[in-house]
PDB file of C-alpha atoms in Angstrom:
ATOM      1  CA  UNK A  25     109.332  52.796 -21.793  1.00 56.00           C
ATOM      2  CA  UNK A  26     107.645  50.390 -21.999  1.00 57.00           C
ATOM      3  CA  UNK A  27     103.960  51.237 -19.606  1.00 63.00           C
ATOM      4  CA  UNK A  28     101.425  48.392 -17.904  1.00 62.00           C
ATOM      5  CA  UNK A  29      98.195  48.671 -18.355  1.00 68.00           C
ATOM      6  CA  UNK A  30      97.826  49.542 -14.984  1.00 65.00           C
ATOM      7  CA  UNK A  31      95.593  49.595 -12.354  1.00 69.00           C
ATOM      8  CA  UNK A  32      91.490  50.212 -12.062  1.00 68.00           C
ATOM      9  CA  UNK A  33      90.439  51.967  -8.951  1.00 71.00           C
ATOM     10  CA  UNK A  34      87.437  53.502  -7.359  1.00 74.00           C
ATOM     11  CA  UNK A  35      88.020  57.454  -5.698  1.00 74.00           C
ATOM     12  CA  UNK A  36      86.504  60.045  -5.392  1.00 76.00           C
ATOM     13  CA  UNK A  37      89.443  62.228  -6.548  1.00 74.00           C
ATOM     14  CA  UNK A  38      87.750  63.530  -9.713  1.00 73.00           C
ATOM     15  CA  UNK A  39      90.584  65.162 -11.243  1.00 77.00           C
ATOM     16  CA  UNK A  40      91.487  64.483 -14.102  1.00 77.00           C
ATOM     17  CA  UNK A  41      95.024  63.153 -15.240  1.00 76.00           C
ATOM     18  CA  UNK A  42      95.894  62.504 -19.397  1.00 80.00           C
ATOM     19  CA  UNK A  43      98.081  59.700 -18.427  1.00 76.00           C
ATOM     20  CA  UNK A  44      95.605  57.852 -16.568  1.00 72.00           C
ATOM     21  CA  UNK A  45      93.481  55.535 -17.156  1.00 70.00           C
ATOM     22  CA  UNK A  46      89.230  56.029 -16.012  1.00 72.00           C
ATOM     23  CA  UNK A  47      85.932  54.424 -16.648  1.00 74.00           C
ATOM     24  CA  UNK A  48      82.186  54.290 -16.847  1.00 77.00           C
ATOM     25  CA  UNK A  49      80.628  52.236 -13.949  1.00 77.00           C
ATOM     26  CA  UNK A  50      76.271  52.410 -15.143  1.00 81.00           C
ATOM     27  CA  UNK A  51      74.044  49.996 -12.861  1.00 83.00           C
ATOM     28  CA  UNK A  52      71.332  50.677 -15.240  1.00 85.00           C
ATOM     29  CA  UNK A  53      67.599  51.575 -14.849  1.00 90.00           C
ATOM     30  CA  UNK A  54      66.065  50.668 -11.166  1.00 92.00           C
ATOM     31  CA  UNK A  55      62.803  50.760 -12.488  1.00 94.00           C
ATOM     32  CA  UNK A  56      62.414  46.379 -12.499  1.00 93.00           C
ATOM     33  CA  UNK A  57      64.589  46.301  -9.239  1.00 93.00           C
ATOM     34  CA  UNK A  58      62.530  48.329  -7.463  1.00 95.00           C
ATOM     35  CA  UNK A  59      59.567  46.882  -8.142  1.00 97.00           C
ATOM     36  CA  UNK A  60      60.580  43.387  -7.593  1.00 96.00           C
ATOM     37  CA  UNK A  61      61.496  44.723  -4.099  1.00 96.00           C
ATOM     38  CA  UNK A  62      57.896  46.708  -3.268  1.00 97.00           C
ATOM     39  CA  UNK A  63      56.296  42.487  -4.582  1.00 97.00           C
ATOM     40  CA  UNK A  64      58.907  41.559  -2.075  1.00 97.00           C
ATOM     41  CA  UNK A  65      57.254  43.803   0.699  1.00 97.00           C
ATOM     42  CA  UNK A  66      53.901  43.241  -0.403  1.00 95.00           C
ATOM     43  CA  UNK A  67      54.325  39.247  -0.423  1.00 94.00           C
ATOM     44  CA  UNK A  68      55.732  39.494   3.065  1.00 95.00           C
ATOM     45  CA  UNK A  69      53.288  41.285   4.457  1.00 93.00           C
ATOM     46  CA  UNK A  70      50.637  39.611   2.599  1.00 90.00           C
ATOM     47  CA  UNK A  71      52.194  36.080   4.514  1.00 88.00           C
ATOM     48  CA  UNK A  72      51.966  38.163   7.903  1.00 92.00           C
ATOM     49  CA  UNK A  73      48.187  38.704   7.793  1.00 92.00           C
ATOM     50  CA  UNK A  74      47.130  35.597   6.925  1.00 88.00           C
ATOM     51  CA  UNK A  75      45.071  35.423  10.487  1.00 88.00           C
ATOM     52  CA  UNK A  76      42.014  37.940   8.744  1.00 91.00           C
ATOM     53  CA  UNK A  77      42.781  36.447   5.233  1.00 89.00           C
ATOM     54  CA  UNK A  78      38.814  35.559   3.938  1.00 92.00           C
ATOM     55  CA  UNK A  79      37.868  32.129   4.745  1.00 92.00           C
ATOM     56  CA  UNK A  80      37.592  31.092   0.860  1.00 93.00           C
ATOM     57  CA  UNK A  81      41.036  32.239   0.452  1.00 91.00           C
ATOM     58  CA  UNK A  82      42.601  30.167   3.738  1.00 91.00           C
ATOM     59  CA  UNK A  83      40.791  26.758   2.667  1.00 92.00           C
ATOM     60  CA  UNK A  84      41.597  27.969  -1.086  1.00 93.00           C
ATOM     61  CA  UNK A  85      45.957  27.581   1.194  1.00 91.00           C
ATOM     62  CA  UNK A  86      45.103  24.766   2.709  1.00 91.00           C
ATOM     63  CA  UNK A  87      44.091  22.808  -0.532  1.00 94.00           C
ATOM     64  CA  UNK A  88      46.510  23.563  -2.472  1.00 94.00           C
ATOM     65  CA  UNK A  89      48.719  22.697   0.099  1.00 93.00           C
ATOM     66  CA  UNK A  90      47.917  19.719   0.845  1.00 94.00           C
ATOM     67  CA  UNK A  91      47.833  18.506  -2.719  1.00 95.00           C
ATOM     68  CA  UNK A  92      51.184  19.497  -3.824  1.00 95.00           C
ATOM     69  CA  UNK A  93      52.144  17.455  -0.929  1.00 95.00           C
ATOM     70  CA  UNK A  94      50.452  14.778  -2.119  1.00 95.00           C
ATOM     71  CA  UNK A  95      52.285  15.462  -5.145  1.00 95.00           C
ATOM     72  CA  UNK A  96      55.790  15.399  -4.176  1.00 94.00           C
ATOM     73  CA  UNK A  97      55.208  12.319  -1.556  1.00 95.00           C
ATOM     74  CA  UNK A  98      53.384  10.476  -4.591  1.00 95.00           C
ATOM     75  CA  UNK A  99      56.611  11.935  -6.840  1.00 94.00           C
ATOM     76  CA  UNK A 100      59.080  10.931  -4.743  1.00 94.00           C
ATOM     77  CA  UNK A 101      57.215   7.958  -3.995  1.00 94.00           C
ATOM     78  CA  UNK A 102      57.081   6.676  -7.879  1.00 94.00           C
ATOM     79  CA  UNK A 103      60.568   7.524  -8.276  1.00 93.00           C
ATOM     80  CA  UNK A 104      61.413   4.883  -6.250  1.00 93.00           C
ATOM     81  CA  UNK A 105      59.698   2.126  -7.027  1.00 92.00           C
ATOM     82  CA  UNK A 106      60.072   2.853 -10.685  1.00 93.00           C
ATOM     83  CA  UNK A 107      64.382   2.418  -9.966  1.00 92.00           C
ATOM     84  CA  UNK A 108      63.725  -0.341  -7.129  1.00 91.00           C
ATOM     85  CA  UNK A 109      61.946  -2.579 -10.412  1.00 91.00           C
ATOM     86  CA  UNK A 110      63.979  -2.070 -12.176  1.00 92.00           C
ATOM     87  CA  UNK A 111      67.295  -1.933 -10.565  1.00 91.00           C
ATOM     88  CA  UNK A 112      66.364  -5.476  -9.416  1.00 91.00           C
ATOM     89  CA  UNK A 113      66.944  -6.682 -13.012  1.00 90.00           C
ATOM     90  CA  UNK A 114      70.062  -4.147 -13.309  1.00 88.00           C
ATOM     91  CA  UNK A 115      70.312  -0.970 -14.416  1.00 91.00           C
ATOM     92  CA  UNK A 116      70.185   2.464 -12.916  1.00 90.00           C
ATOM     93  CA  UNK A 117      66.505   4.073 -14.201  1.00 91.00           C
ATOM     94  CA  UNK A 118      66.542   7.603 -12.298  1.00 90.00           C
ATOM     95  CA  UNK A 119      62.780   9.332 -13.366  1.00 91.00           C
ATOM     96  CA  UNK A 120      64.238  13.206 -13.048  1.00 89.00           C
ATOM     97  CA  UNK A 121      67.681  12.656 -11.368  1.00 90.00           C
ATOM     98  CA  UNK A 122      68.945  16.370 -11.020  1.00 89.00           C
ATOM     99  CA  UNK A 123      65.621  17.124  -8.864  1.00 88.00           C
ATOM    100  CA  UNK A 124      67.274  17.011  -5.999  1.00 88.00           C
ATOM    101  CA  UNK A 125      70.436  18.218  -6.120  1.00 88.00           C
ATOM    102  CA  UNK A 126      70.967  21.552  -4.422  1.00 89.00           C
ATOM    103  CA  UNK A 127      73.699  23.032  -6.835  1.00 91.00           C
ATOM    104  CA  UNK A 128      71.808  23.667 -10.378  1.00 89.00           C
ATOM    105  CA  UNK A 129      68.988  26.212 -10.986  1.00 89.00           C
ATOM    106  CA  UNK A 130      65.692  25.425 -11.062  1.00 88.00           C
ATOM    107  CA  UNK A 131      65.649  25.500 -14.935  1.00 90.00           C
ATOM    108  CA  UNK A 132      68.607  22.682 -15.261  1.00 90.00           C
ATOM    109  CA  UNK A 133      67.383  20.206 -11.949  1.00 87.00           C
ATOM    110  CA  UNK A 134      64.425  19.165 -14.225  1.00 89.00           C
ATOM    111  CA  UNK A 135      67.242  18.561 -17.222  1.00 89.00           C
ATOM    112  CA  UNK A 136      67.217  15.224 -18.017  1.00 90.00           C
ATOM    113  CA  UNK A 137      64.296  13.920 -17.603  1.00 90.00           C
ATOM    114  CA  UNK A 138      65.636  10.049 -17.261  1.00 90.00           C
ATOM    115  CA  UNK A 139      68.265   9.255 -16.705  1.00 90.00           C
ATOM    116  CA  UNK A 140      69.485   5.031 -17.694  1.00 91.00           C
ATOM    117  CA  UNK A 141      72.964   3.468 -17.297  1.00 90.00           C
ATOM    118  CA  UNK A 142      73.875  -0.115 -16.477  1.00 90.00           C
ATOM    119  CA  UNK A 143      74.099  -0.883 -12.646  1.00 86.00           C
ATOM    120  CA  UNK A 144      77.323  -1.141 -10.972  1.00 88.00           C
ATOM    121  CA  UNK A 145      78.650  -4.553 -10.540  1.00 89.00           C
ATOM    122  CA  UNK A 146      79.025  -7.358  -7.756  1.00 89.00           C
ATOM    123  CA  UNK A 147      75.468  -5.576  -7.002  1.00 89.00           C
ATOM    124  CA  UNK A 148      73.812  -9.112  -7.754  1.00 90.00           C
ATOM    125  CA  UNK A 149      73.507 -10.207  -3.888  1.00 92.00           C
ATOM    126  CA  UNK A 150      72.019  -7.221  -3.142  1.00 92.00           C
ATOM    127  CA  UNK A 151      69.619  -6.797  -6.814  1.00 92.00           C
ATOM    128  CA  UNK A 152      68.832 -10.894  -5.207  1.00 94.00           C
ATOM    129  CA  UNK A 153      68.052  -9.970  -1.863  1.00 95.00           C
ATOM    130  CA  UNK A 154      66.353  -6.692  -2.184  1.00 93.00           C
ATOM    131  CA  UNK A 155      64.087  -9.136  -4.800  1.00 94.00           C
ATOM    132  CA  UNK A 156      63.242 -11.612  -2.110  1.00 96.00           C
ATOM    133  CA  UNK A 157      62.436  -8.875   0.595  1.00 95.00           C
ATOM    134  CA  UNK A 158      60.411  -7.441  -1.917  1.00 93.00           C
ATOM    135  CA  UNK A 159      58.433 -10.766  -3.015  1.00 93.00           C
ATOM    136  CA  UNK A 160      58.079 -11.329   0.348  1.00 95.00           C
ATOM    137  CA  UNK A 161      56.850  -8.094   1.783  1.00 93.00           C
ATOM    138  CA  UNK A 162      54.211  -8.782  -0.590  1.00 89.00           C
ATOM    139  CA  UNK A 163      53.110 -12.395   0.369  1.00 91.00           C
ATOM    140  CA  UNK A 164      52.478 -11.394   3.260  1.00 87.00           C
ATOM    141  CA  UNK A 165      50.691  -8.159   2.416  1.00 80.00           C
ATOM    142  CA  UNK A 166      48.456 -10.782   0.281  1.00 81.00           C
ATOM    143  CA  UNK A 167      48.355 -12.995   2.459  1.00 82.00           C
ATOM    144  CA  UNK A 168      46.977 -11.048   5.219  1.00 75.00           C
ATOM    145  CA  UNK A 169      43.584  -9.207   3.497  1.00 65.00           C
ATOM    146  CA  UNK A 170      42.251  -8.390   7.031  1.00 70.00           C
ATOM    147  CA  UNK A 171      45.455  -5.982   8.571  1.00 65.00           C
ATOM    148  CA  UNK A 172      46.071  -4.536   5.017  1.00 68.00           C
ATOM    149  CA  UNK A 173      42.104  -3.600   4.465  1.00 76.00           C
ATOM    150  CA  UNK A 174      42.523  -1.776   7.352  1.00 79.00           C
ATOM    151  CA  UNK A 175      45.429  -0.255   6.316  1.00 82.00           C
ATOM    152  CA  UNK A 176      43.480   0.468   2.873  1.00 84.00           C
ATOM    153  CA  UNK A 177      40.328   2.807   5.154  1.00 87.00           C
ATOM    154  CA  UNK A 178      43.256   4.316   7.759  1.00 88.00           C
ATOM    155  CA  UNK A 179      44.469   6.229   4.614  1.00 89.00           C
ATOM    156  CA  UNK A 180      41.413   6.917   2.559  1.00 90.00           C
ATOM    157  CA  UNK A 181      40.069   8.716   6.105  1.00 92.00           C
ATOM    158  CA  UNK A 182      43.740  10.370   6.522  1.00 90.00           C
ATOM    159  CA  UNK A 183      43.374  11.422   2.825  1.00 89.00           C
ATOM    160  CA  UNK A 184      40.016  12.828   3.795  1.00 91.00           C
ATOM    161  CA  UNK A 185      40.624  14.187   7.475  1.00 89.00           C
ATOM    162  CA  UNK A 186      43.375  16.098   5.350  1.00 87.00           C
ATOM    163  CA  UNK A 187      41.332  17.618   2.764  1.00 86.00           C
ATOM    164  CA  UNK A 188      38.661  18.354   5.023  1.00 84.00           C
ATOM    165  CA  UNK A 189      41.261  20.788   7.060  1.00 69.00           C
TER     166      UNK A 189
END
């Protein structure tokens, strides 16, 4: 008589059957899991106790968060401008193309470092329009030095205020 492989079910009955299938479930060492849980609890309590942190630590976290925010803003701006300039001449260039892909892991979001492909056909009118608009903006910015100087001064004051807390 031919028999199939059978099905394995977790059962609380511990009776031995010679024709039955048995397996052991080994979950491994729990030390790392306990350490990570303890680290999570300590980290949560550390963040919740922010109001009682010493002043130097609060200032450090403030500087760190502002610097990280500015770095991300500059990175995104650089990516967009690099794409714009190279797209105008007919290619699609992305620096860190998977940076904002939520389906990838942390390490995979930095792979590949860049992508460089020819632009899709039929985009020439759009590229010309964007080039004209960008050129017009640059012309306006150069011919209006008093307004642009005020903008630069306001940006400088904003950054100084940001780091002053």
